[in-house]
Amino acid sequence: MRRIRSVKRSVRFPVSSTLLRRLALASIIANVAIVVTGGAVRLTASGLGCPTWPRCTDDSYTTTAEMGVHGVIEFGNRLLTFAVGIIALAVVLAVLAHRPRRRGLLPLAVGVLFGIPAQAVIGGITVLTNLNPWVVGLHFLASMAVIAAAYALWLRIKEPDGPVTPTVPAPLRTLAWITTAVSASVLVVGTWVTGSGPHAGDHGAARNGLDPTAISQVHADGVFLLIGLSVALYFAFRAVGAARAARAAAVLIAVELGQGVIGFVQYFTHLPAVLVGAHMLGSCLVLLATLGVLFSTRERLPAVPPAPAEPLAEPVGAGA
């Protein structure tokens, strides 16, 4: 009787699957938002608005009036990290409160939660290294990793708990993985382009020393390759009747084309801050669309309930 009461207390406030999905979606949106606001910090030359870390100044954890608008922008972005962390913590608690317990959700939720302070520490290192462009790039890529984990969690919540089965032939799954790798490399090279350009985050910050024109061409070549692979996937998925995967590939192509237009316009208009910020948002959308294609090449089947145990046969003559 005591055990039954303890179980009832533990599920007094169960979390529905709908609420869990909404919290996971909020985590994705929040992590994308902090990438965009982090870009605003750099694009407004507020990267050293708080000149040290974890304090804002040597004597204060908060910005001061003497630091002006740059201090407000940088400190505001730091505060947003706490908001993102609170959402991630809410997701972890919701996963724990959800009934029945879902296999595989907790590791992803905890990964997102711990990824946020890790990303914040890298952000602190960027300040302590006076916005070293390589560390700034790593800070962005860490955010991409957290967004990827948050997306995987959101998708896993929507799926049943059965075994995973492919929805396309093995060669197309391999091609989807290659496309994902190329997409990741485009993001990495994009940070090199940023590190060579004018938006350093502070007027005195160093650049990575790469030739902006040459590295931009490398980045553009990667984008062309990515679009070509995505188009190939779209037609291949249609050829094998994988409608869901074809739709995901079509979304990816649309996002890539939009991102490519922004990239070319910003390059030929000498990198206006507004377009650079839009390009950062586009990078997040490209990542999410790429993951959408990758995950569309497989599906998880409903879990098969265990067969009821058959009663043991009564020995002959037992009732005699």
C-alpha positions as protocol buffer text, in pm:
chain_id: "A"
residue {
  index: 1
  type: MET
  ca { x: 0 y: 0 z: 0 }
}
residue {
  index: 2
  type: ARG
  ca { x: 284 y: 239 z: 83 }
}
residue {
  index: 3
  type: ARG
  ca { x: 442 y: 177 z: -259 }
}
residue {
  index: 4
  type: ILE
  ca { x: 114 y: 250 z: -441 }
}
residue {
  index: 5
  type: ARG
  ca { x: 82 y: 585 z: -263 }
}
residue {
  index: 6
  type: SER
  ca { x: 439 y: 686 z: -354 }
}
residue {
  index: 7
  type: VAL
  ca { x: 375 y: 609 z: -722 }
}
residue {
  index: 8
  type: LYS
  ca { x: 58 y: 818 z: -718 }
}
residue {
  index: 9
  type: ARG
  ca { x: 247 y: 1110 z: -566 }
}
residue {
  index: 10
  type: SER
  ca { x: 518 y: 1086 z: -835 }
}
residue {
  index: 11
  type: VAL
  ca { x: 266 y: 1126 z: -1119 }
}
residue {
  index: 12
  type: ARG
  ca { x: 44 y: 1387 z: -954 }
}
residue {
  index: 13
  type: PHE
  ca { x: 149 y: 1643 z: -1215 }
}
residue {
  index: 14
  type: PRO
  ca { x: 199 y: 1441 z: -1535 }
}
residue {
  index: 15
  type: VAL
  ca { x: 315 y: 1622 z: -1848 }
}
residue {
  index: 16
  type: SER
  ca { x: 128 y: 1556 z: -2172 }
}
residue {
  index: 17
  type: SER
  ca { x: 305 y: 1475 z: -2497 }
}
residue {
  index: 18
  type: THR
  ca { x: 165 y: 1797 z: -2645 }
}
residue {
  index: 19
  type: LEU
  ca { x: 320 y: 2012 z: -2371 }
}
residue {
  index: 20
  type: LEU
  ca { x: 648 y: 1824 z: -2401 }
}
residue {
  index: 21
  type: ARG
  ca { x: 661 y: 1888 z: -2777 }
}
residue {
  index: 22
  type: ARG
  ca { x: 583 y: 2256 z: -2727 }
}
residue {
  index: 23
  type: LEU
  ca { x: 859 y: 2295 z: -2470 }
}
residue {
  index: 24
  type: ALA
  ca { x: 1106 y: 2121 z: -2702 }
}
residue {
  index: 25
  type: LEU
  ca { x: 1003 y: 2350 z: -2987 }
}
residue {
  index: 26
  type: ALA
  ca { x: 1046 y: 2651 z: -2758 }
}
residue {
  index: 27
  type: SER
  ca { x: 1398 y: 2528 z: -2684 }
}
residue {
  index: 28
  type: ILE
  ca { x: 1482 y: 2519 z: -3056 }
}
residue {
  index: 29
  type: ILE
  ca { x: 1343 y: 2870 z: -3108 }
}
residue {
  index: 30
  type: ALA
  ca { x: 1527 y: 3006 z: -2803 }
}
residue {
  index: 31
  type: ASN
  ca { x: 1860 y: 2861 z: -2915 }
}
residue {
  index: 32
  type: VAL
  ca { x: 1816 y: 3006 z: -3264 }
}
residue {
  index: 33
  type: ALA
  ca { x: 1723 y: 3341 z: -3108 }
}
residue {
  index: 34
  type: ILE
  ca { x: 2041 y: 3352 z: -2900 }
}
residue {
  index: 35
  type: VAL
  ca { x: 2246 y: 3294 z: -3216 }
}
residue {
  index: 36
  type: VAL
  ca { x: 2076 y: 3594 z: -3377 }
}
residue {
  index: 37
  type: THR
  ca { x: 2118 y: 3816 z: -3070 }
}
residue {
  index: 38
  type: GLY
  ca { x: 2479 y: 3703 z: -3041 }
}
residue {
  index: 39
  type: GLY
  ca { x: 2523 y: 3819 z: -3398 }
}
residue {
  index: 40
  type: ALA
  ca { x: 2368 y: 4154 z: -3301 }
}
residue {
  index: 41
  type: VAL
  ca { x: 2633 y: 4186 z: -3030 }
}
residue {
  index: 42
  type: ARG
  ca { x: 2908 y: 4142 z: -3287 }
}
residue {
  index: 43
  type: LEU
  ca { x: 2744 y: 4351 z: -3559 }
}
residue {
  index: 44
  type: THR
  ca { x: 2698 y: 4648 z: -3325 }
}
residue {
  index: 45
  type: ALA
  ca { x: 3064 y: 4627 z: -3215 }
}
residue {
  index: 46
  type: SER
  ca { x: 2946 y: 4538 z: -2863 }
}
residue {
  index: 47
  type: GLY
  ca { x: 3152 y: 4222 z: -2827 }
}
residue {
  index: 48
  type: LEU
  ca { x: 3357 y: 4380 z: -2549 }
}
residue {
  index: 49
  type: GLY
  ca { x: 3067 y: 4582 z: -2407 }
}
residue {
  index: 50
  type: CYS
  ca { x: 3136 y: 4378 z: -2095 }
}
residue {
  index: 51
  type: PRO
  ca { x: 3518 y: 4367 z: -2109 }
}
residue {
  index: 52
  type: THR
  ca { x: 3560 y: 4060 z: -1888 }
}
residue {
  index: 53
  type: TRP
  ca { x: 3386 y: 3736 z: -1790 }
}
residue {
  index: 54
  type: PRO
  ca { x: 3205 y: 3599 z: -1589 }
}
residue {
  index: 55
  type: ARG
  ca { x: 3171 y: 3948 z: -1443 }
}
residue {
  index: 56
  type: CYS
  ca { x: 3074 y: 4235 z: -1669 }
}
residue {
  index: 57
  type: THR
  ca { x: 3351 y: 4448 z: -1518 }
}
residue {
  index: 58
  type: ASP
  ca { x: 3617 y: 4371 z: -1260 }
}
residue {
  index: 59
  type: ASP
  ca { x: 3387 y: 4510 z: -991 }
}
residue {
  index: 60
  type: SER
  ca { x: 3038 y: 4429 z: -1115 }
}
residue {
  index: 61
  type: TYR
  ca { x: 2841 y: 4140 z: -1260 }
}
residue {
  index: 62
  type: THR
  ca { x: 2607 y: 4389 z: -1431 }
}
residue {
  index: 63
  type: THR
  ca { x: 2661 y: 4665 z: -1681 }
}
residue {
  index: 64
  type: THR
  ca { x: 2714 y: 5021 z: -1562 }
}
residue {
  index: 65
  type: ALA
  ca { x: 2595 y: 5354 z: -1702 }
}
residue {
  index: 66
  type: GLU
  ca { x: 2950 y: 5446 z: -1805 }
}
residue {
  index: 67
  type: MET
  ca { x: 2961 y: 5147 z: -2043 }
}
residue {
  index: 68
  type: GLY
  ca { x: 2681 y: 5290 z: -2257 }
}
residue {
  index: 69
  type: VAL
  ca { x: 2471 y: 5105 z: -2511 }
}
residue {
  index: 70
  type: HIS
  ca { x: 2744 y: 4850 z: -2595 }
}
residue {
  index: 71
  type: GLY
  ca { x: 2745 y: 4732 z: -2235 }
}
residue {
  index: 72
  type: VAL
  ca { x: 2365 y: 4701 z: -2238 }
}
residue {
  index: 73
  type: ILE
  ca { x: 2369 y: 4495 z: -2559 }
}
residue {
  index: 74
  type: GLU
  ca { x: 2640 y: 4256 z: -2441 }
}
residue {
  index: 75
  type: PHE
  ca { x: 2492 y: 4217 z: -2092 }
}
residue {
  index: 76
  type: GLY
  ca { x: 2145 y: 4164 z: -2240 }
}
residue {
  index: 77
  type: ASN
  ca { x: 2275 y: 3876 z: -2449 }
}
residue {
  index: 78
  type: ARG
  ca { x: 2429 y: 3722 z: -2137 }
}
residue {
  index: 79
  type: LEU
  ca { x: 2095 y: 3744 z: -1959 }
}
residue {
  index: 80
  type: LEU
  ca { x: 1925 y: 3574 z: -2252 }
}
residue {
  index: 81
  type: THR
  ca { x: 2151 y: 3274 z: -2193 }
}
residue {
  index: 82
  type: PHE
  ca { x: 1981 y: 3224 z: -1857 }
}
residue {
  index: 83
  type: ALA
  ca { x: 1639 y: 3234 z: -2024 }
}
residue {
  index: 84
  type: VAL
  ca { x: 1748 y: 2969 z: -2275 }
}
residue {
  index: 85
  type: GLY
  ca { x: 1885 y: 2761 z: -1990 }
}
residue {
  index: 86
  type: ILE
  ca { x: 1558 y: 2786 z: -1796 }
}
residue {
  index: 87
  type: ILE
  ca { x: 1367 y: 2656 z: -2099 }
}
residue {
  index: 88
  type: ALA
  ca { x: 1613 y: 2368 z: -2135 }
}
residue {
  index: 89
  type: LEU
  ca { x: 1573 y: 2286 z: -1764 }
}
residue {
  index: 90
  type: ALA
  ca { x: 1194 y: 2293 z: -1806 }
}
residue {
  index: 91
  type: VAL
  ca { x: 1228 y: 2040 z: -2088 }
}
residue {
  index: 92
  type: VAL
  ca { x: 1436 y: 1807 z: -1867 }
}
residue {
  index: 93
  type: LEU
  ca { x: 1180 y: 1829 z: -1585 }
}
residue {
  index: 94
  type: ALA
  ca { x: 897 y: 1771 z: -1833 }
}
residue {
  index: 95
  type: VAL
  ca { x: 1071 y: 1461 z: -1967 }
}
residue {
  index: 96
  type: LEU
  ca { x: 1106 y: 1329 z: -1612 }
}
residue {
  index: 97
  type: ALA
  ca { x: 740 y: 1403 z: -1534 }
}
residue {
  index: 98
  type: HIS
  ca { x: 601 y: 1255 z: -1856 }
}
residue {
  index: 99
  type: ARG
  ca { x: 417 y: 927 z: -1826 }
}
residue {
  index: 100
  type: PRO
  ca { x: 486 y: 674 z: -1952 }
}
residue {
  index: 101
  type: ARG
  ca { x: 860 y: 730 z: -1947 }
}
residue {
  index: 102
  type: ARG
  ca { x: 1001 y: 761 z: -2298 }
}
residue {
  index: 103
  type: ARG
  ca { x: 1321 y: 580 z: -2384 }
}
residue {
  index: 104
  type: GLY
  ca { x: 1594 y: 805 z: -2525 }
}
residue {
  index: 105
  type: LEU
  ca { x: 1443 y: 1144 z: -2437 }
}
residue {
  index: 106
  type: LEU
  ca { x: 1638 y: 1216 z: -2119 }
}
residue {
  index: 107
  type: PRO
  ca { x: 1991 y: 1192 z: -2267 }
}
residue {
  index: 108
  type: LEU
  ca { x: 1899 y: 1439 z: -2543 }
}
residue {
  index: 109
  type: ALA
  ca { x: 1728 y: 1677 z: -2299 }
}
residue {
  index: 110
  type: VAL
  ca { x: 2025 y: 1667 z: -2062 }
}
residue {
  index: 111
  type: GLY
  ca { x: 2262 y: 1716 z: -2356 }
}
residue {
  index: 112
  type: VAL
  ca { x: 2082 y: 2037 z: -2454 }
}
residue {
  index: 113
  type: LEU
  ca { x: 2078 y: 2157 z: -2094 }
}
residue {
  index: 114
  type: PHE
  ca { x: 2451 y: 2107 z: -2041 }
}
residue {
  index: 115
  type: GLY
  ca { x: 2533 y: 2233 z: -2389 }
}
residue {
  index: 116
  type: ILE
  ca { x: 2404 y: 2579 z: -2299 }
}
residue {
  index: 117
  type: PRO
  ca { x: 2652 y: 2652 z: -2015 }
}
residue {
  index: 118
  type: ALA
  ca { x: 2928 y: 2496 z: -2226 }
}
residue {
  index: 119
  type: GLN
  ca { x: 2840 y: 2737 z: -2505 }
}
residue {
  index: 120
  type: ALA
  ca { x: 2835 y: 3022 z: -2253 }
}
residue {
  index: 121
  type: VAL
  ca { x: 3183 y: 2930 z: -2130 }
}
residue {
  index: 122
  type: ILE
  ca { x: 3313 y: 2941 z: -2486 }
}
residue {
  index: 123
  type: GLY
  ca { x: 3147 y: 3282 z: -2516 }
}
residue {
  index: 124
  type: GLY
  ca { x: 3332 y: 3391 z: -2205 }
}
residue {
  index: 125
  type: ILE
  ca { x: 3659 y: 3272 z: -2355 }
}
residue {
  index: 126
  type: THR
  ca { x: 3591 y: 3487 z: -2662 }
}
residue {
  index: 127
  type: VAL
  ca { x: 3574 y: 3790 z: -2434 }
}
residue {
  index: 128
  type: LEU
  ca { x: 3886 y: 3692 z: -2239 }
}
residue {
  index: 129
  type: THR
  ca { x: 4077 y: 3645 z: -2567 }
}
residue {
  index: 130
  type: ASN
  ca { x: 3961 y: 3986 z: -2697 }
}
residue {
  index: 131
  type: LEU
  ca { x: 3730 y: 3829 z: -2956 }
}
residue {
  index: 132
  type: ASN
  ca { x: 3979 y: 3594 z: -3113 }
}
residue {
  index: 133
  type: PRO
  ca { x: 3807 y: 3512 z: -3448 }
}
residue {
  index: 134
  type: TRP
  ca { x: 3876 y: 3139 z: -3419 }
}
residue {
  index: 135
  type: VAL
  ca { x: 3715 y: 3125 z: -3074 }
}
residue {
  index: 136
  type: VAL
  ca { x: 3424 y: 3337 z: -3200 }
}
residue {
  index: 137
  type: GLY
  ca { x: 3371 y: 3080 z: -3476 }
}
residue {
  index: 138
  type: LEU
  ca { x: 3384 y: 2796 z: -3224 }
}
residue {
  index: 139
  type: HIS
  ca { x: 3123 y: 2981 z: -3016 }
}
residue {
  index: 140
  type: PHE
  ca { x: 2888 y: 2987 z: -3316 }
}
residue {
  index: 141
  type: LEU
  ca { x: 2948 y: 2619 z: -3397 }
}
residue {
  index: 142
  type: ALA
  ca { x: 2878 y: 2522 z: -3035 }
}
residue {
  index: 143
  type: SER
  ca { x: 2541 y: 2691 z: -3070 }
}
residue {
  index: 144
  type: MET
  ca { x: 2478 y: 2491 z: -3387 }
}
residue {
  index: 145
  type: ALA
  ca { x: 2550 y: 2169 z: -3197 }
}
residue {
  index: 146
  type: VAL
  ca { x: 2298 y: 2263 z: -2926 }
}
residue {
  index: 147
  type: ILE
  ca { x: 2036 y: 2347 z: -3190 }
}
residue {
  index: 148
  type: ALA
  ca { x: 2096 y: 2009 z: -3356 }
}
residue {
  index: 149
  type: ALA
  ca { x: 2046 y: 1828 z: -3022 }
}
residue {
  index: 150
  type: ALA
  ca { x: 1731 y: 2031 z: -2950 }
}
residue {
  index: 151
  type: TYR
  ca { x: 1591 y: 1941 z: -3293 }
}
residue {
  index: 152
  type: ALA
  ca { x: 1670 y: 1572 z: -3243 }
}
residue {
  index: 153
  type: LEU
  ca { x: 1488 y: 1583 z: -2909 }
}
residue {
  index: 154
  type: TRP
  ca { x: 1182 y: 1755 z: -3058 }
}
residue {
  index: 155
  type: LEU
  ca { x: 1165 y: 1498 z: -3336 }
}
residue {
  index: 156
  type: ARG
  ca { x: 1217 y: 1206 z: -3097 }
}
residue {
  index: 157
  type: ILE
  ca { x: 922 y: 1324 z: -2884 }
}
residue {
  index: 158
  type: LYS
  ca { x: 696 y: 1306 z: -3192 }
}
residue {
  index: 159
  type: GLU
  ca { x: 808 y: 953 z: -3278 }
}
residue {
  index: 160
  type: PRO
  ca { x: 685 y: 626 z: -3131 }
}
residue {
  index: 161
  type: ASP
  ca { x: 921 y: 402 z: -2936 }
}
residue {
  index: 162
  type: GLY
  ca { x: 960 y: 112 z: -3177 }
}
residue {
  index: 163
  type: PRO
  ca { x: 1261 y: 14 z: -3390 }
}
residue {
  index: 164
  type: VAL
  ca { x: 1406 y: 243 z: -3657 }
}
residue {
  index: 165
  type: THR
  ca { x: 1360 y: 140 z: -4019 }
}
residue {
  index: 166
  type: PRO
  ca { x: 1487 y: 311 z: -4337 }
}
residue {
  index: 167
  type: THR
  ca { x: 1239 y: 476 z: -4572 }
}
residue {
  index: 168
  type: VAL
  ca { x: 1478 y: 497 z: -4868 }
}
residue {
  index: 169
  type: PRO
  ca { x: 1741 y: 263 z: -5014 }
}
residue {
  index: 170
  type: ALA
  ca { x: 2079 y: 248 z: -4843 }
}
residue {
  index: 171
  type: PRO
  ca { x: 2266 y: 446 z: -5116 }
}
residue {
  index: 172
  type: LEU
  ca { x: 2026 y: 739 z: -5069 }
}
residue {
  index: 173
  type: ARG
  ca { x: 2075 y: 732 z: -4693 }
}
residue {
  index: 174
  type: THR
  ca { x: 2449 y: 750 z: -4758 }
}
residue {
  index: 175
  type: LEU
  ca { x: 2395 y: 1044 z: -4992 }
}
residue {
  index: 176
  type: ALA
  ca { x: 2187 y: 1216 z: -4723 }
}
residue {
  index: 177
  type: TRP
  ca { x: 2474 y: 1172 z: -4476 }
}
residue {
  index: 178
  type: ILE
  ca { x: 2719 y: 1314 z: -4731 }
}
residue {
  index: 179
  type: THR
  ca { x: 2488 y: 1613 z: -4780 }
}
residue {
  index: 180
  type: THR
  ca { x: 2476 y: 1663 z: -4404 }
}
residue {
  index: 181
  type: ALA
  ca { x: 2856 y: 1655 z: -4385 }
}
residue {
  index: 182
  type: VAL
  ca { x: 2882 y: 1912 z: -4667 }
}
residue {
  index: 183
  type: SER
  ca { x: 2625 y: 2131 z: -4492 }
}
residue {
  index: 184
  type: ALA
  ca { x: 2831 y: 2117 z: -4172 }
}
residue {
  index: 185
  type: SER
  ca { x: 3148 y: 2206 z: -4363 }
}
residue {
  index: 186
  type: VAL
  ca { x: 2972 y: 2506 z: -4521 }
}
residue {
  index: 187
  type: LEU
  ca { x: 2888 y: 2630 z: -4169 }
}
residue {
  index: 188
  type: VAL
  ca { x: 3248 y: 2584 z: -4058 }
}
residue {
  index: 189
  type: VAL
  ca { x: 3394 y: 2767 z: -4359 }
}
residue {
  index: 190
  type: GLY
  ca { x: 3131 y: 3036 z: -4307 }
}
residue {
  index: 191
  type: THR
  ca { x: 3289 y: 3112 z: -3968 }
}
residue {
  index: 192
  type: TRP
  ca { x: 3624 y: 3153 z: -4144 }
}
residue {
  index: 193
  type: VAL
  ca { x: 3467 y: 3402 z: -4384 }
}
residue {
  index: 194
  type: THR
  ca { x: 3324 y: 3593 z: -4088 }
}
residue {
  index: 195
  type: GLY
  ca { x: 3661 y: 3588 z: -3913 }
}
residue {
  index: 196
  type: SER
  ca { x: 3824 y: 3749 z: -4215 }
}
residue {
  index: 197
  type: GLY
  ca { x: 3561 y: 4020 z: -4261 }
}
residue {
  index: 198
  type: PRO
  ca { x: 3499 y: 4361 z: -4109 }
}
residue {
  index: 199
  type: HIS
  ca { x: 3246 y: 4270 z: -3837 }
}
residue {
  index: 200
  type: ALA
  ca { x: 3488 y: 4174 z: -3562 }
}
residue {
  index: 201
  type: GLY
  ca { x: 3265 y: 4261 z: -3268 }
}
residue {
  index: 202
  type: ASP
  ca { x: 3496 y: 4541 z: -3158 }
}
residue {
  index: 203
  type: HIS
  ca { x: 3699 y: 4795 z: -3349 }
}
residue {
  index: 204
  type: GLY
  ca { x: 4024 y: 4666 z: -3200 }
}
residue {
  index: 205
  type: ALA
  ca { x: 3961 y: 4293 z: -3242 }
}
residue {
  index: 206
  type: ALA
  ca { x: 4198 y: 4089 z: -3458 }
}
residue {
  index: 207
  type: ARG
  ca { x: 4107 y: 3912 z: -3781 }
}
residue {
  index: 208
  type: ASN
  ca { x: 4208 y: 3558 z: -3874 }
}
residue {
  index: 209
  type: GLY
  ca { x: 4442 y: 3668 z: -4154 }
}
residue {
  index: 210
  type: LEU
  ca { x: 4267 y: 3478 z: -4434 }
}
residue {
  index: 211
  type: ASP
  ca { x: 4208 y: 3656 z: -4763 }
}
residue {
  index: 212
  type: PRO
  ca { x: 3837 y: 3752 z: -4758 }
}
residue {
  index: 213
  type: THR
  ca { x: 3791 y: 3710 z: -5133 }
}
residue {
  index: 214
  type: ALA
  ca { x: 3960 y: 3369 z: -5151 }
}
residue {
  index: 215
  type: ILE
  ca { x: 3784 y: 3221 z: -4847 }
}
residue {
  index: 216
  type: SER
  ca { x: 3450 y: 3361 z: -4964 }
}
residue {
  index: 217
  type: GLN
  ca { x: 3500 y: 3177 z: -5294 }
}
residue {
  index: 218
  type: VAL
  ca { x: 3570 y: 2854 z: -5106 }
}
residue {
  index: 219
  type: HIS
  ca { x: 3251 y: 2910 z: -4906 }
}
residue {
  index: 220
  type: ALA
  ca { x: 3051 y: 2977 z: -5225 }
}
residue {
  index: 221
  type: ASP
  ca { x: 3188 y: 2660 z: -5387 }
}
residue {
  index: 222
  type: GLY
  ca { x: 3071 y: 2463 z: -5084 }
}
residue {
  index: 223
  type: VAL
  ca { x: 2725 y: 2619 z: -5114 }
}
residue {
  index: 224
  type: PHE
  ca { x: 2704 y: 2525 z: -5484 }
}
residue {
  index: 225
  type: LEU
  ca { x: 2800 y: 2167 z: -5397 }
}
residue {
  index: 226
  type: LEU
  ca { x: 2540 y: 2158 z: -5119 }
}
residue {
  index: 227
  type: ILE
  ca { x: 2262 y: 2282 z: -5348 }
}
residue {
  index: 228
  type: GLY
  ca { x: 2361 y: 2030 z: -5615 }
}
residue {
  index: 229
  type: LEU
  ca { x: 2349 y: 1743 z: -5366 }
}
residue {
  index: 230
  type: SER
  ca { x: 2013 y: 1863 z: -5233 }
}
residue {
  index: 231
  type: VAL
  ca { x: 1864 y: 1876 z: -5583 }
}
residue {
  index: 232
  type: ALA
  ca { x: 1998 y: 1527 z: -5653 }
}
residue {
  index: 233
  type: LEU
  ca { x: 1838 y: 1402 z: -5332 }
}
residue {
  index: 234
  type: TYR
  ca { x: 1504 y: 1558 z: -5423 }
}
residue {
  index: 235
  type: PHE
  ca { x: 1482 y: 1381 z: -5759 }
}
residue {
  index: 236
  type: ALA
  ca { x: 1619 y: 1055 z: -5619 }
}
residue {
  index: 237
  type: PHE
  ca { x: 1362 y: 1054 z: -5339 }
}
residue {
  index: 238
  type: ARG
  ca { x: 1085 y: 1117 z: -5591 }
}
residue {
  index: 239
  type: ALA
  ca { x: 1213 y: 836 z: -5808 }
}
residue {
  index: 240
  type: VAL
  ca { x: 1182 y: 583 z: -5525 }
}
residue {
  index: 241
  type: GLY
  ca { x: 846 y: 717 z: -5407 }
}
residue {
  index: 242
  type: ALA
  ca { x: 975 y: 861 z: -5077 }
}
residue {
  index: 243
  type: ALA
  ca { x: 729 y: 1151 z: -5064 }
}
residue {
  index: 244
  type: ARG
  ca { x: 816 y: 1263 z: -4710 }
}
residue {
  index: 245
  type: ALA
  ca { x: 1188 y: 1272 z: -4785 }
}
residue {
  index: 246
  type: ALA
  ca { x: 1125 y: 1456 z: -5114 }
}
residue {
  index: 247
  type: ARG
  ca { x: 927 y: 1725 z: -4930 }
}
residue {
  index: 248
  type: ALA
  ca { x: 1209 y: 1765 z: -4679 }
}
residue {
  index: 249
  type: ALA
  ca { x: 1461 y: 1799 z: -4963 }
}
residue {
  index: 250
  type: ALA
  ca { x: 1241 y: 2061 z: -5133 }
}
residue {
  index: 251
  type: VAL
  ca { x: 1233 y: 2263 z: -4809 }
}
residue {
  index: 252
  type: LEU
  ca { x: 1611 y: 2238 z: -4784 }
}
residue {
  index: 253
  type: ILE
  ca { x: 1658 y: 2361 z: -5141 }
}
residue {
  index: 254
  type: ALA
  ca { x: 1427 y: 2659 z: -5078 }
}
residue {
  index: 255
  type: VAL
  ca { x: 1616 y: 2752 z: -4761 }
}
residue {
  index: 256
  type: GLU
  ca { x: 1953 y: 2713 z: -4933 }
}
residue {
  index: 257
  type: LEU
  ca { x: 1847 y: 2934 z: -5224 }
}
residue {
  index: 258
  type: GLY
  ca { x: 1720 y: 3203 z: -4988 }
}
residue {
  index: 259
  type: GLN
  ca { x: 2040 y: 3184 z: -4785 }
}
residue {
  index: 260
  type: GLY
  ca { x: 2247 y: 3195 z: -5103 }
}
residue {
  index: 261
  type: VAL
  ca { x: 2071 y: 3509 z: -5227 }
}
residue {
  index: 262
  type: ILE
  ca { x: 2134 y: 3681 z: -4892 }
}
residue {
  index: 263
  type: GLY
  ca { x: 2498 y: 3571 z: -4904 }
}
residue {
  index: 264
  type: PHE
  ca { x: 2562 y: 3706 z: -5252 }
}
residue {
  index: 265
  type: VAL
  ca { x: 2379 y: 4033 z: -5187 }
}
residue {
  index: 266
  type: GLN
  ca { x: 2567 y: 4095 z: -4864 }
}
residue {
  index: 267
  type: TYR
  ca { x: 2899 y: 4021 z: -5035 }
}
residue {
  index: 268
  type: PHE
  ca { x: 2840 y: 4261 z: -5323 }
}
residue {
  index: 269
  type: THR
  ca { x: 2696 y: 4532 z: -5095 }
}
residue {
  index: 270
  type: HIS
  ca { x: 3002 y: 4517 z: -4865 }
}
residue {
  index: 271
  type: LEU
  ca { x: 2843 y: 4324 z: -4577 }
}
residue {
  index: 272
  type: PRO
  ca { x: 2573 y: 4552 z: -4432 }
}
residue {
  index: 273
  type: ALA
  ca { x: 2499 y: 4450 z: -4072 }
}
residue {
  index: 274
  type: VAL
  ca { x: 2130 y: 4376 z: -4133 }
}
residue {
  index: 275
  type: LEU
  ca { x: 2204 y: 4124 z: -4408 }
}
residue {
  index: 276
  type: VAL
  ca { x: 2483 y: 3962 z: -4206 }
}
residue {
  index: 277
  type: GLY
  ca { x: 2235 y: 3912 z: -3923 }
}
residue {
  index: 278
  type: ALA
  ca { x: 1982 y: 3763 z: -4163 }
}
residue {
  index: 279
  type: HIS
  ca { x: 2254 y: 3533 z: -4296 }
}
residue {
  index: 280
  type: MET
  ca { x: 2321 y: 3406 z: -3943 }
}
residue {
  index: 281
  type: LEU
  ca { x: 1952 y: 3326 z: -3901 }
}
residue {
  index: 282
  type: GLY
  ca { x: 1963 y: 3154 z: -4239 }
}
residue {
  index: 283
  type: SER
  ca { x: 2253 y: 2938 z: -4121 }
}
residue {
  index: 284
  type: CYS
  ca { x: 2036 y: 2806 z: -3839 }
}
residue {
  index: 285
  type: LEU
  ca { x: 1754 y: 2734 z: -4083 }
}
residue {
  index: 286
  type: VAL
  ca { x: 1989 y: 2552 z: -4322 }
}
residue {
  index: 287
  type: LEU
  ca { x: 2105 y: 2333 z: -4035 }
}
residue {
  index: 288
  type: LEU
  ca { x: 1748 y: 2251 z: -3930 }
}
residue {
  index: 289
  type: ALA
  ca { x: 1640 y: 2181 z: -4289 }
}
residue {
  index: 290
  type: THR
  ca { x: 1942 y: 1956 z: -4343 }
}
residue {
  index: 291
  type: LEU
  ca { x: 1857 y: 1758 z: -4031 }
}
residue {
  index: 292
  type: GLY
  ca { x: 1499 y: 1736 z: -4156 }
}
residue {
  index: 293
  type: VAL
  ca { x: 1623 y: 1564 z: -4472 }
}
residue {
  index: 294
  type: LEU
  ca { x: 1853 y: 1329 z: -4282 }
}
residue {
  index: 295
  type: PHE
  ca { x: 1583 y: 1219 z: -4039 }
}
residue {
  index: 296
  type: SER
  ca { x: 1328 y: 1179 z: -4320 }
}
residue {
  index: 297
  type: THR
  ca { x: 1531 y: 889 z: -4459 }
}
residue {
  index: 298
  type: ARG
  ca { x: 1423 y: 673 z: -4163 }
}
residue {
  index: 299
  type: GLU
  ca { x: 1123 y: 629 z: -3942 }
}
residue {
  index: 300
  type: ARG
  ca { x: 1054 y: 479 z: -3605 }
}
residue {
  index: 301
  type: LEU
  ca { x: 779 y: 219 z: -3589 }
}
residue {
  index: 302
  type: PRO
  ca { x: 529 y: 186 z: -3305 }
}
residue {
  index: 303
  type: ALA
  ca { x: 648 y: -26 z: -3016 }
}
residue {
  index: 304
  type: VAL
  ca { x: 514 y: -379 z: -3015 }
}
residue {
  index: 305
  type: PRO
  ca { x: 367 y: -467 z: -2675 }
}
residue {
  index: 306
  type: PRO
  ca { x: 514 y: -781 z: -2522 }
}
residue {
  index: 307
  type: ALA
  ca { x: 311 y: -1094 z: -2577 }
}
residue {
  index: 308
  type: PRO
  ca { x: 127 y: -1213 z: -2266 }
}
residue {
  index: 309
  type: ALA
  ca { x: 292 y: -1503 z: -2094 }
}
residue {
  index: 310
  type: GLU
  ca { x: 115 y: -1833 z: -2153 }
}
residue {
  index: 311
  type: PRO
  ca { x: 0 y: -2016 z: -1840 }
}
residue {
  index: 312
  type: LEU
  ca { x: 203 y: -2318 z: -1748 }
}
residue {
  index: 313
  type: ALA
  ca { x: 41 y: -2644 z: -1848 }
}
residue {
  index: 314
  type: GLU
  ca { x: -90 y: -2836 z: -1550 }
}
residue {
  index: 315
  type: PRO
  ca { x: 86 y: -3171 z: -1511 }
}
residue {
  index: 316
  type: VAL
  ca { x: -120 y: -3473 z: -1607 }
}
residue {
  index: 317
  type: GLY
  ca { x: -286 y: -3618 z: -1304 }
}
residue {
  index: 318
  type: ALA
  ca { x: -221 y: -3312 z: -1088 }
}
residue {
  index: 319
  type: GLY
  ca { x: -589 y: -3291 z: -995 }
}
residue {
  index: 320
  type: ALA
  ca { x: -617 y: -3660 z: -912 }
}
